[in-house]
mmCIF file of C-alpha atoms (C1' of nucleotides) in Angstrom:
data_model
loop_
_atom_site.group_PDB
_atom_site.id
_atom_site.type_symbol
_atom_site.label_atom_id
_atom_site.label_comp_id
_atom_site.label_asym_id
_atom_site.label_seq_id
_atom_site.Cartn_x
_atom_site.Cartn_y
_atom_site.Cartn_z
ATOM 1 C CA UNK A 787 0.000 0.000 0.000
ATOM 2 C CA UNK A 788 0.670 3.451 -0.313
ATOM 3 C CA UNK A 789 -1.058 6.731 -0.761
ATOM 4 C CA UNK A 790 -0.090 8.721 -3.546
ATOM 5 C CA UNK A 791 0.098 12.178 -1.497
ATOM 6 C CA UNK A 792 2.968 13.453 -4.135
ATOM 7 C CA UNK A 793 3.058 13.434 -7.869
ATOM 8 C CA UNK A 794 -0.446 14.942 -9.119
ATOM 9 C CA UNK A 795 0.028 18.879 -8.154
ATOM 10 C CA UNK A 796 1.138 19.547 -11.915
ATOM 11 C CA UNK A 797 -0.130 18.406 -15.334
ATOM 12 C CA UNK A 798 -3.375 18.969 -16.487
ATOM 13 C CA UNK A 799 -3.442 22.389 -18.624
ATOM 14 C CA UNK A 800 -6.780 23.752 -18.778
ATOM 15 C CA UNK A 801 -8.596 22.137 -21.717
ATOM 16 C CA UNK A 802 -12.490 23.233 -22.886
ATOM 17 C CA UNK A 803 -11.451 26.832 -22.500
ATOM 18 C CA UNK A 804 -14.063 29.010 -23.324
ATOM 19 C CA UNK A 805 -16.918 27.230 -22.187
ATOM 20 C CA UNK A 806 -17.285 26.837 -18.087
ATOM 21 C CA UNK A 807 -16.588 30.194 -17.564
ATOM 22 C CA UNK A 808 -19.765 31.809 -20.307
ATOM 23 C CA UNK A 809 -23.067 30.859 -19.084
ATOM 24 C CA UNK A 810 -24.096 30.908 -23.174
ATOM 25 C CA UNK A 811 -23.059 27.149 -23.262
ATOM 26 C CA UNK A 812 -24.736 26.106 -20.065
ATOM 27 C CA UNK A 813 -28.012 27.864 -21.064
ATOM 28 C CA UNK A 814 -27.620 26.070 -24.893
ATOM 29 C CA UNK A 815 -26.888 22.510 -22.696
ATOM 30 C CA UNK A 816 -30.365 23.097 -20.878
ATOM 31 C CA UNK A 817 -32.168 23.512 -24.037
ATOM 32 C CA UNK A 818 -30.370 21.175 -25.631
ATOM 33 C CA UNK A 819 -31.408 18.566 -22.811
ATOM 34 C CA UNK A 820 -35.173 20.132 -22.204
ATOM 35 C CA UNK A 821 -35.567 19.668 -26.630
ATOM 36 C CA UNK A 822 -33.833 16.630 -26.849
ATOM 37 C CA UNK A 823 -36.287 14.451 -24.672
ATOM 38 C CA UNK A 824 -37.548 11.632 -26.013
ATOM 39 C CA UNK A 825 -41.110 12.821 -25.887
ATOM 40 C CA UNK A 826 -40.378 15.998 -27.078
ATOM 41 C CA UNK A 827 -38.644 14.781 -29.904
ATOM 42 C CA UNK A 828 -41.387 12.771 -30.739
ATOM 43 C CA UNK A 829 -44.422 15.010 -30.670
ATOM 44 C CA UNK A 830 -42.598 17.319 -32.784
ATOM 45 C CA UNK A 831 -41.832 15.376 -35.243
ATOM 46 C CA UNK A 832 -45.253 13.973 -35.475
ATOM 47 C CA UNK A 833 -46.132 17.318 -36.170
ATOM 48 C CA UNK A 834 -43.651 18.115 -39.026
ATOM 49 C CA UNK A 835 -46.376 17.350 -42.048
ATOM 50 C CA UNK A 836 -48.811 20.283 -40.638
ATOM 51 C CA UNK A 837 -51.332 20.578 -37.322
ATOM 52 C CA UNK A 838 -52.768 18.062 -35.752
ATOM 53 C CA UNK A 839 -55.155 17.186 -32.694
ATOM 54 C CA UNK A 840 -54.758 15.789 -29.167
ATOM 55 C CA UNK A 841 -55.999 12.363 -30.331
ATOM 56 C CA UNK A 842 -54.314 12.303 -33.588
ATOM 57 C CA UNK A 843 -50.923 13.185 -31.978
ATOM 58 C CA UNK A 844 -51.423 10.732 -29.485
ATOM 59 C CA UNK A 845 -52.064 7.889 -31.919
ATOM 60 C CA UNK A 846 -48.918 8.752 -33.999
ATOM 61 C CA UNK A 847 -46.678 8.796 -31.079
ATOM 62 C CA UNK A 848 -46.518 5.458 -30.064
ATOM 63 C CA UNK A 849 -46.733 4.469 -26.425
ATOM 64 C CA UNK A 850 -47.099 7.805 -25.005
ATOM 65 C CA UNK A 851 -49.697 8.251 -22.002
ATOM 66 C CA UNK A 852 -52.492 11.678 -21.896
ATOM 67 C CA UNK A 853 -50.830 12.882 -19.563
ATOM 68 C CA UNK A 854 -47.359 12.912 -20.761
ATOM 69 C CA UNK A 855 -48.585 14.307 -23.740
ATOM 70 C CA UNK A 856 -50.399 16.860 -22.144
ATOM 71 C CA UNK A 857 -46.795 17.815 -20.059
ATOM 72 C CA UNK A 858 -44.972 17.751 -23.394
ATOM 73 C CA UNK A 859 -47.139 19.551 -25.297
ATOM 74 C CA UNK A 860 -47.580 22.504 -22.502
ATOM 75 C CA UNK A 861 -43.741 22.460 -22.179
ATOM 76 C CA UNK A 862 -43.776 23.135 -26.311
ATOM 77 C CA UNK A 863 -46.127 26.167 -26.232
ATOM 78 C CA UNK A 864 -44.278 27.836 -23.387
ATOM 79 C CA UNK A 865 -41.445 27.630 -25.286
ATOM 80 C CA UNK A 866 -42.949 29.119 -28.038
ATOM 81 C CA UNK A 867 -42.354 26.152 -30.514
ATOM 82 C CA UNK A 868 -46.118 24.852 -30.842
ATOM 83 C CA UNK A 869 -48.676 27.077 -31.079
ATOM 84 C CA UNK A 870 -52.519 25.696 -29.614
ATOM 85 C CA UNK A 871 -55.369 26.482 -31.508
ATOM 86 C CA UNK A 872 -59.069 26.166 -29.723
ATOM 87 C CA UNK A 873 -62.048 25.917 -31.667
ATOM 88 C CA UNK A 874 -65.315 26.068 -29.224
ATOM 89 C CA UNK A 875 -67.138 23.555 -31.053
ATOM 90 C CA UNK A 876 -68.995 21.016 -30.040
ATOM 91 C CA UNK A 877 -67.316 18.462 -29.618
ATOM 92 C CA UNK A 878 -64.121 20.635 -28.217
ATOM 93 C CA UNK A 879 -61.310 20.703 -31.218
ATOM 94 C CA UNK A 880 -57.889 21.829 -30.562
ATOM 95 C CA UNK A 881 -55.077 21.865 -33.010
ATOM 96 C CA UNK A 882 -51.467 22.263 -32.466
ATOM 97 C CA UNK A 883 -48.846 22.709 -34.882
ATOM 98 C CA UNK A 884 -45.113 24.067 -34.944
ATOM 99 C CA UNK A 885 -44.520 28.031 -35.314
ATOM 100 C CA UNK A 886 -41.486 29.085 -37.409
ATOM 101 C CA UNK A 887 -38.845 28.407 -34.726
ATOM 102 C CA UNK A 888 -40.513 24.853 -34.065
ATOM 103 C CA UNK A 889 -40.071 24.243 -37.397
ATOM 104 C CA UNK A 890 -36.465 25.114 -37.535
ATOM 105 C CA UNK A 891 -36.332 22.802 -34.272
ATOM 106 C CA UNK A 892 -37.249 20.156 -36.493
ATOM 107 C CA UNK A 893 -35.457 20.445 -39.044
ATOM 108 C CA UNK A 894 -32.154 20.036 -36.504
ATOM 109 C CA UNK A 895 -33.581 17.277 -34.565
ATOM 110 C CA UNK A 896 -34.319 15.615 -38.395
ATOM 111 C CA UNK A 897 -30.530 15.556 -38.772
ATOM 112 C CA UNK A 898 -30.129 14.238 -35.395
ATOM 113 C CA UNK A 899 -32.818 11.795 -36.117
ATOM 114 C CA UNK A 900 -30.656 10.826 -39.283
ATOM 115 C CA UNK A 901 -27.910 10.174 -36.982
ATOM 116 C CA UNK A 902 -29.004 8.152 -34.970
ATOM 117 C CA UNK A 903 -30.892 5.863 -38.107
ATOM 118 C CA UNK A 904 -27.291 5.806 -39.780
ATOM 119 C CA UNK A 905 -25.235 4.715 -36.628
ATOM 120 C CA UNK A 906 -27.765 2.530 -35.040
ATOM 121 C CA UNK A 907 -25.741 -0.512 -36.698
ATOM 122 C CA UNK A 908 -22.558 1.000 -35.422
ATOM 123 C CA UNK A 909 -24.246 1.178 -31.568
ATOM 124 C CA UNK A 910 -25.876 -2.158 -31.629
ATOM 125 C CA UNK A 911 -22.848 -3.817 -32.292
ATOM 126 C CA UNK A 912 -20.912 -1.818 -29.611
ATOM 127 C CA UNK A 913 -23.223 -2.815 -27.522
ATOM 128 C CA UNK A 914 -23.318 -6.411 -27.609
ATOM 129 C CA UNK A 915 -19.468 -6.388 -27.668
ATOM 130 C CA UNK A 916 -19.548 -4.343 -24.478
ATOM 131 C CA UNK A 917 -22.329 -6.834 -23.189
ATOM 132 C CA UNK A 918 -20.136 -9.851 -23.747
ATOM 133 C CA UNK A 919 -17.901 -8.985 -20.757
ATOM 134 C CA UNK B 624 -75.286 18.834 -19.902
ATOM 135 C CA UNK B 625 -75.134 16.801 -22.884
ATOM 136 C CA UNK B 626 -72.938 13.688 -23.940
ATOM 137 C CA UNK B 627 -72.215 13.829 -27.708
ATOM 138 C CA UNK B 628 -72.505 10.481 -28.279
ATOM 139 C CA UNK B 629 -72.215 11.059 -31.859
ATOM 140 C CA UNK B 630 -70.107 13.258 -34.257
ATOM 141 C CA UNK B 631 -66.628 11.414 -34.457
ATOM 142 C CA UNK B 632 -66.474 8.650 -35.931
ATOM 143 C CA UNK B 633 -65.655 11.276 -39.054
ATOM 144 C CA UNK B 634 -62.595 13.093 -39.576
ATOM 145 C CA UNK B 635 -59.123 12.281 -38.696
ATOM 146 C CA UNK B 636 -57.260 11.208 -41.708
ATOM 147 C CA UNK B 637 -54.532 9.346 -40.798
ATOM 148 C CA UNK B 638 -51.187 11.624 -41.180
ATOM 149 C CA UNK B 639 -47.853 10.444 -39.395
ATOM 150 C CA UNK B 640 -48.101 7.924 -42.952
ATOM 151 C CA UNK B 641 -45.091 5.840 -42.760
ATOM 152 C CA UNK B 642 -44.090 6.414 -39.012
ATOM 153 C CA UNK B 643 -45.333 4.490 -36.377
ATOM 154 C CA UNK B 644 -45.380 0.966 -38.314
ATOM 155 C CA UNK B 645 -42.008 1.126 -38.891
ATOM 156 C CA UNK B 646 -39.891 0.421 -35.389
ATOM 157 C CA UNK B 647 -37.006 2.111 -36.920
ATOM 158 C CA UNK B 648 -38.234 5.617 -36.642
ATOM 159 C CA UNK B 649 -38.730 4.456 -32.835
ATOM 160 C CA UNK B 650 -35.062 3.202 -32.651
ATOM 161 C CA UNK B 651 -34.382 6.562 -33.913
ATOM 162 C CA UNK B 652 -35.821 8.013 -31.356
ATOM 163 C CA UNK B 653 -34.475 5.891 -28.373
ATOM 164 C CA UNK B 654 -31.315 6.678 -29.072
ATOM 165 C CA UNK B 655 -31.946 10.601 -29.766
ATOM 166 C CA UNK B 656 -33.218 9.666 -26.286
ATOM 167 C CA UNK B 657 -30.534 8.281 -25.255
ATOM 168 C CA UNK B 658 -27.889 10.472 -26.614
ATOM 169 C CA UNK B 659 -29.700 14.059 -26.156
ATOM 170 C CA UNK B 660 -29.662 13.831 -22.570
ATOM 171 C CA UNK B 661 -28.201 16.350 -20.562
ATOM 172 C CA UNK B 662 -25.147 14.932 -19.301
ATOM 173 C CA UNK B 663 -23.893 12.775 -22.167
ATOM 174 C CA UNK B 664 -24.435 16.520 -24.655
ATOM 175 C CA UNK B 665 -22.257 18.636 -22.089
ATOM 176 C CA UNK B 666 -19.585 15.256 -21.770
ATOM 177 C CA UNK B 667 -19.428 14.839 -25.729
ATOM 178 C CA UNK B 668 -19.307 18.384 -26.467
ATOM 179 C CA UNK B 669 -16.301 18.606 -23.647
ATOM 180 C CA UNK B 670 -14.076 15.599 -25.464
ATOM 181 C CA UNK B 671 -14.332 17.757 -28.256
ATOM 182 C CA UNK B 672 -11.035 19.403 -28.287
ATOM 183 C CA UNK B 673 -9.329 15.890 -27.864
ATOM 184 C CA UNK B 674 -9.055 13.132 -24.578
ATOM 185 C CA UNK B 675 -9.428 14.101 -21.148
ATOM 186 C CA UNK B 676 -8.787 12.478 -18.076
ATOM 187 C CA UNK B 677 -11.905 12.009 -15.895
ATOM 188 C CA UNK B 678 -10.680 14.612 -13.780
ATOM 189 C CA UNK B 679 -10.624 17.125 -16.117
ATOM 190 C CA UNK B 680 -13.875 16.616 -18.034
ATOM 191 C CA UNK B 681 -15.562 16.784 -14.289
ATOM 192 C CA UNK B 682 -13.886 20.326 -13.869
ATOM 193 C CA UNK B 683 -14.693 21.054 -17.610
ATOM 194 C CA UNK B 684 -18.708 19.790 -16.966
ATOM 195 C CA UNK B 685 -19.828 22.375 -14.542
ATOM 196 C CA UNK B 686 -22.234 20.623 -11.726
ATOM 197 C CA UNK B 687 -21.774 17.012 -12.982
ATOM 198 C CA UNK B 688 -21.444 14.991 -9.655
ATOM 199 C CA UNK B 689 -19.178 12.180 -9.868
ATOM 200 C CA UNK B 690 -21.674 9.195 -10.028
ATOM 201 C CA UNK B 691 -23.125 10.973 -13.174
ATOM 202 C CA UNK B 692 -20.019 11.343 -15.211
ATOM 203 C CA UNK B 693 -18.798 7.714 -14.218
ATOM 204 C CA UNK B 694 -22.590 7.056 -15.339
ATOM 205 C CA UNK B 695 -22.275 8.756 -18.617
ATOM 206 C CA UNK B 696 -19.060 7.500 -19.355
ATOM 207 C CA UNK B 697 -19.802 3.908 -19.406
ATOM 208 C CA UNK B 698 -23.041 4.718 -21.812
ATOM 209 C CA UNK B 699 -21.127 6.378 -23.823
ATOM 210 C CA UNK B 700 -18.325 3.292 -23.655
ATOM 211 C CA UNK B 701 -20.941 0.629 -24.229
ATOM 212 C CA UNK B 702 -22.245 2.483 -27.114
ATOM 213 C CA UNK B 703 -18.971 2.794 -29.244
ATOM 214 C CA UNK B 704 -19.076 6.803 -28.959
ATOM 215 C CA UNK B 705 -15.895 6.998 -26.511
ATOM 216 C CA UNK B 706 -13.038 5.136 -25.975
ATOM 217 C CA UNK B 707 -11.217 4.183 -22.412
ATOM 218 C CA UNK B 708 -8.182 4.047 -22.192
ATOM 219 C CA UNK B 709 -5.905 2.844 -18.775
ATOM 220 C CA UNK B 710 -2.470 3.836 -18.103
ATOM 221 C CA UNK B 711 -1.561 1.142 -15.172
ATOM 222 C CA UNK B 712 0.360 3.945 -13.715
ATOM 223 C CA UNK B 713 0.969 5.001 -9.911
ATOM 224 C CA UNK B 714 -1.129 7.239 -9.735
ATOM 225 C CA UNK B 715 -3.664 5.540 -12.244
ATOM 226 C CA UNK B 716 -4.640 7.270 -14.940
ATOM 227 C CA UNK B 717 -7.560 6.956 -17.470
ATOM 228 C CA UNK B 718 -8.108 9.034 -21.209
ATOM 229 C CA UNK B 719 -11.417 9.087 -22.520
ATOM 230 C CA UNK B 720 -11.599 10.192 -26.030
ATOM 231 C CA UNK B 721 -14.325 10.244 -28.574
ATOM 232 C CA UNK B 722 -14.357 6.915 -31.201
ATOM 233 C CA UNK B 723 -14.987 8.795 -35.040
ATOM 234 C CA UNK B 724 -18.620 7.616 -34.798
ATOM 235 C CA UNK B 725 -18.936 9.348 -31.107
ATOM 236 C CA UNK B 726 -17.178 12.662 -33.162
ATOM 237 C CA UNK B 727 -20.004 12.063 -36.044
ATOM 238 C CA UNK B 728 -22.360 12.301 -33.413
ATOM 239 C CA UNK B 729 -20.733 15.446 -31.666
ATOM 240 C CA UNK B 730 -21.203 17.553 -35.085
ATOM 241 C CA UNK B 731 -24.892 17.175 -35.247
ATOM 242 C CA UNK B 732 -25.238 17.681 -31.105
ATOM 243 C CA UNK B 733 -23.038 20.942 -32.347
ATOM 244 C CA UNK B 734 -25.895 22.095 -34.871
ATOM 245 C CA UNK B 735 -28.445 21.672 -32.216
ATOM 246 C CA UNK B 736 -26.229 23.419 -29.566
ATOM 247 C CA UNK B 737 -26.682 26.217 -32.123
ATOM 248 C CA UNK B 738 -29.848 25.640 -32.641
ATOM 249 C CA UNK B 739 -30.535 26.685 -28.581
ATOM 250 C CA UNK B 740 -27.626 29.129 -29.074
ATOM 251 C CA UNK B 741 -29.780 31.157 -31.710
ATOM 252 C CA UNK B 742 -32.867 30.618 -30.065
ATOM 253 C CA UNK B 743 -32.440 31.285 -26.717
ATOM 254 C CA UNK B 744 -33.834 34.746 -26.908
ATOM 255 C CA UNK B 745 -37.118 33.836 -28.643
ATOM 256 C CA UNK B 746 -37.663 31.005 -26.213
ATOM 257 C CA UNK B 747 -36.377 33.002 -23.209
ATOM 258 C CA UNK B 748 -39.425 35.448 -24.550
ATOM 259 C CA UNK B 749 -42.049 33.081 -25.052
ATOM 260 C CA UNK B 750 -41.681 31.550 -21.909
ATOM 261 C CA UNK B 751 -42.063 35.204 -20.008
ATOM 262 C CA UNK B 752 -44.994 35.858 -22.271
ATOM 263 C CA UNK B 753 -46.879 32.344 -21.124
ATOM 264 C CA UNK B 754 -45.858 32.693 -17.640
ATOM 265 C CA UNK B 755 -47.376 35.923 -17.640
ATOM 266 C CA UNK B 756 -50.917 34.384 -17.315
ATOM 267 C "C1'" DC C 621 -62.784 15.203 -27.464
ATOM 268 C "C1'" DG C 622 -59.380 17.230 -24.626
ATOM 269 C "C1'" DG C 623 -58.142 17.719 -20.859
ATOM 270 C "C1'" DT C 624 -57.243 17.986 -15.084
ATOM 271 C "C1'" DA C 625 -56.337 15.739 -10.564
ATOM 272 C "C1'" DT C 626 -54.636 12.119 -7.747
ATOM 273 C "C1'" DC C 627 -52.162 8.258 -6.330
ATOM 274 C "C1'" DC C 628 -48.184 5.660 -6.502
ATOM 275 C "C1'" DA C 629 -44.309 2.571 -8.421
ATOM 276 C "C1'" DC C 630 -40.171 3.240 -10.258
ATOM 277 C "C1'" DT C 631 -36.184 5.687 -11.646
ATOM 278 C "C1'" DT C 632 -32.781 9.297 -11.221
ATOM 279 C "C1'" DC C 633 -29.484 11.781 -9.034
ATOM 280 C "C1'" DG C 634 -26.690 14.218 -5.398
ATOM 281 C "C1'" DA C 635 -24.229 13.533 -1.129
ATOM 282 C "C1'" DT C 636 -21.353 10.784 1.427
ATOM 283 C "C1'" DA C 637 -18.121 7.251 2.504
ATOM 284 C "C1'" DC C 638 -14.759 3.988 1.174
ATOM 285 C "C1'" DT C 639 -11.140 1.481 -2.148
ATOM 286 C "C1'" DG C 640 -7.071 0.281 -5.225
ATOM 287 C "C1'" DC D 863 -6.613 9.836 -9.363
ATOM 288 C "C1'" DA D 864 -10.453 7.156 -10.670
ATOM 289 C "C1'" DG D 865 -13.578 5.055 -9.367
ATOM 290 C "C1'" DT D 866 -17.546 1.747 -6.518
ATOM 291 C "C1'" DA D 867 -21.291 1.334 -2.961
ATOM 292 C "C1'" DT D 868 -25.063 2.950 -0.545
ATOM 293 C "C1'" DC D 869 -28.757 5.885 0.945
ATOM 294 C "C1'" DG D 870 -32.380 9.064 0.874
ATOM 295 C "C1'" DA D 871 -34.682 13.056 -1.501
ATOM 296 C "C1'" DA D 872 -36.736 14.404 -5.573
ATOM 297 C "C1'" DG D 873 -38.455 13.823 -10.059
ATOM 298 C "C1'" DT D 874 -40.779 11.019 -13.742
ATOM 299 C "C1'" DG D 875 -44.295 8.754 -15.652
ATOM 300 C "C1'" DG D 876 -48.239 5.353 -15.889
ATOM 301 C "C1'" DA D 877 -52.962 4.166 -14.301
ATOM 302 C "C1'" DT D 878 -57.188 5.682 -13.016
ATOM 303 C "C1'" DA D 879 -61.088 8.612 -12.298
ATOM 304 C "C1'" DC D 880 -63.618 12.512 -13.348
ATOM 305 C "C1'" DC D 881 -65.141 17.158 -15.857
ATOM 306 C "C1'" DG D 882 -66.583 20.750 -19.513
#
DNA sequence: CGGTATCCACTTCGATACTG
DNA sequence: CAGTATCGAAGTGGATACCG
């Protein structure tokens, strides 16, 4: 045994400069991580071919409960990237579709999307090598 | 009162065409899941400049505790997107560097860090605007 | 239809302590 | 330095019930 108490005072020159210190990058990472949620990134691209309603949104996104679309779909006005539209009919109708920034949303999370189709090969085999330890 | 019992069976033509029979769009989206998550975006985005020892992308991560960077690491292992590397040195040391498929991915995470980066003023304004009601 | 409200199982994550 | 182990607080999300 021993305990390393000399030997680790020096090295390590500052690397990612430019990034802890501006609160631009943090503030990017937190939208980056409140956008990139898997139900977020679903509803909105269920809405990239034009509005559609509670019901229809929740059939094209598979698995996902009322209420979870409810969250998500609150969380997208707020941000100003779906905009609700009520109609008082009878029955109630209410549309949403993307503004003009949700649309430019999409069209990054389509690359992302594009990504992920392209490498999911690369990952499932990285993954069962990992596995097989 | 009344229950309306009748009125929609019409209607909703079925858009999303192409999307939710297909279980690679929902791949897609597990691992945009997956990989848009909070931690592993700010971790990626910090290898960026080249390997780091675990020390250093912890100072370089602002607020990451050390559970969730061990955490993210080893996702990021299993999935081929960063490579370990152990020195069997006194005192031990261990690079983690991005795999060209975990640098693929950090390019498009880059566009979406823009994205936010561009955005964060409209969605910094829509979000006073809704929470003033 | 398009929600809201509630309960609750399960997961996530930070803090803390300990190891090679 | 680079972790692992454990615990408890907090958050997430599904199921269910009910309303305009």
């Amino acid at each position: 045994m021993q305990t390393w108490s000399a030997g680790w005072t020096a090295g390590s020159r500052g690397p990612l400069e430019g990034d802890s210190q501006g609160g631009a990058a943090d503030r990017a990472r937190e939208i980056v991580g409140r956008v990139g949620d898997k139900w977020t990134v679903a509803v909105v691209h269920a809405l990239g071919n034009g509005p559609l309603r509670f019901t229809e949104i929740r059939r094209g996104v598979d698995g996902i409960s009322q209420r979870m679309l409810t969250t998500t779909l609150r969380a997208l006005e707020r941000d100003g990237l779906v905009l609700r539209t009520v109609y008082p009919e009878i029955p109630p109708r209410v549309d949403y579709e993307l503004t003009p920034v949700g649309r430019s949303l999409l069209d990054t999370l389509w690359l992302l999307m594009n990504w992920a189709v392209v490498h999911t090969e690369d990952i499932d085999r990285a993954r069962r090598e990992y596995d097989a330890k």
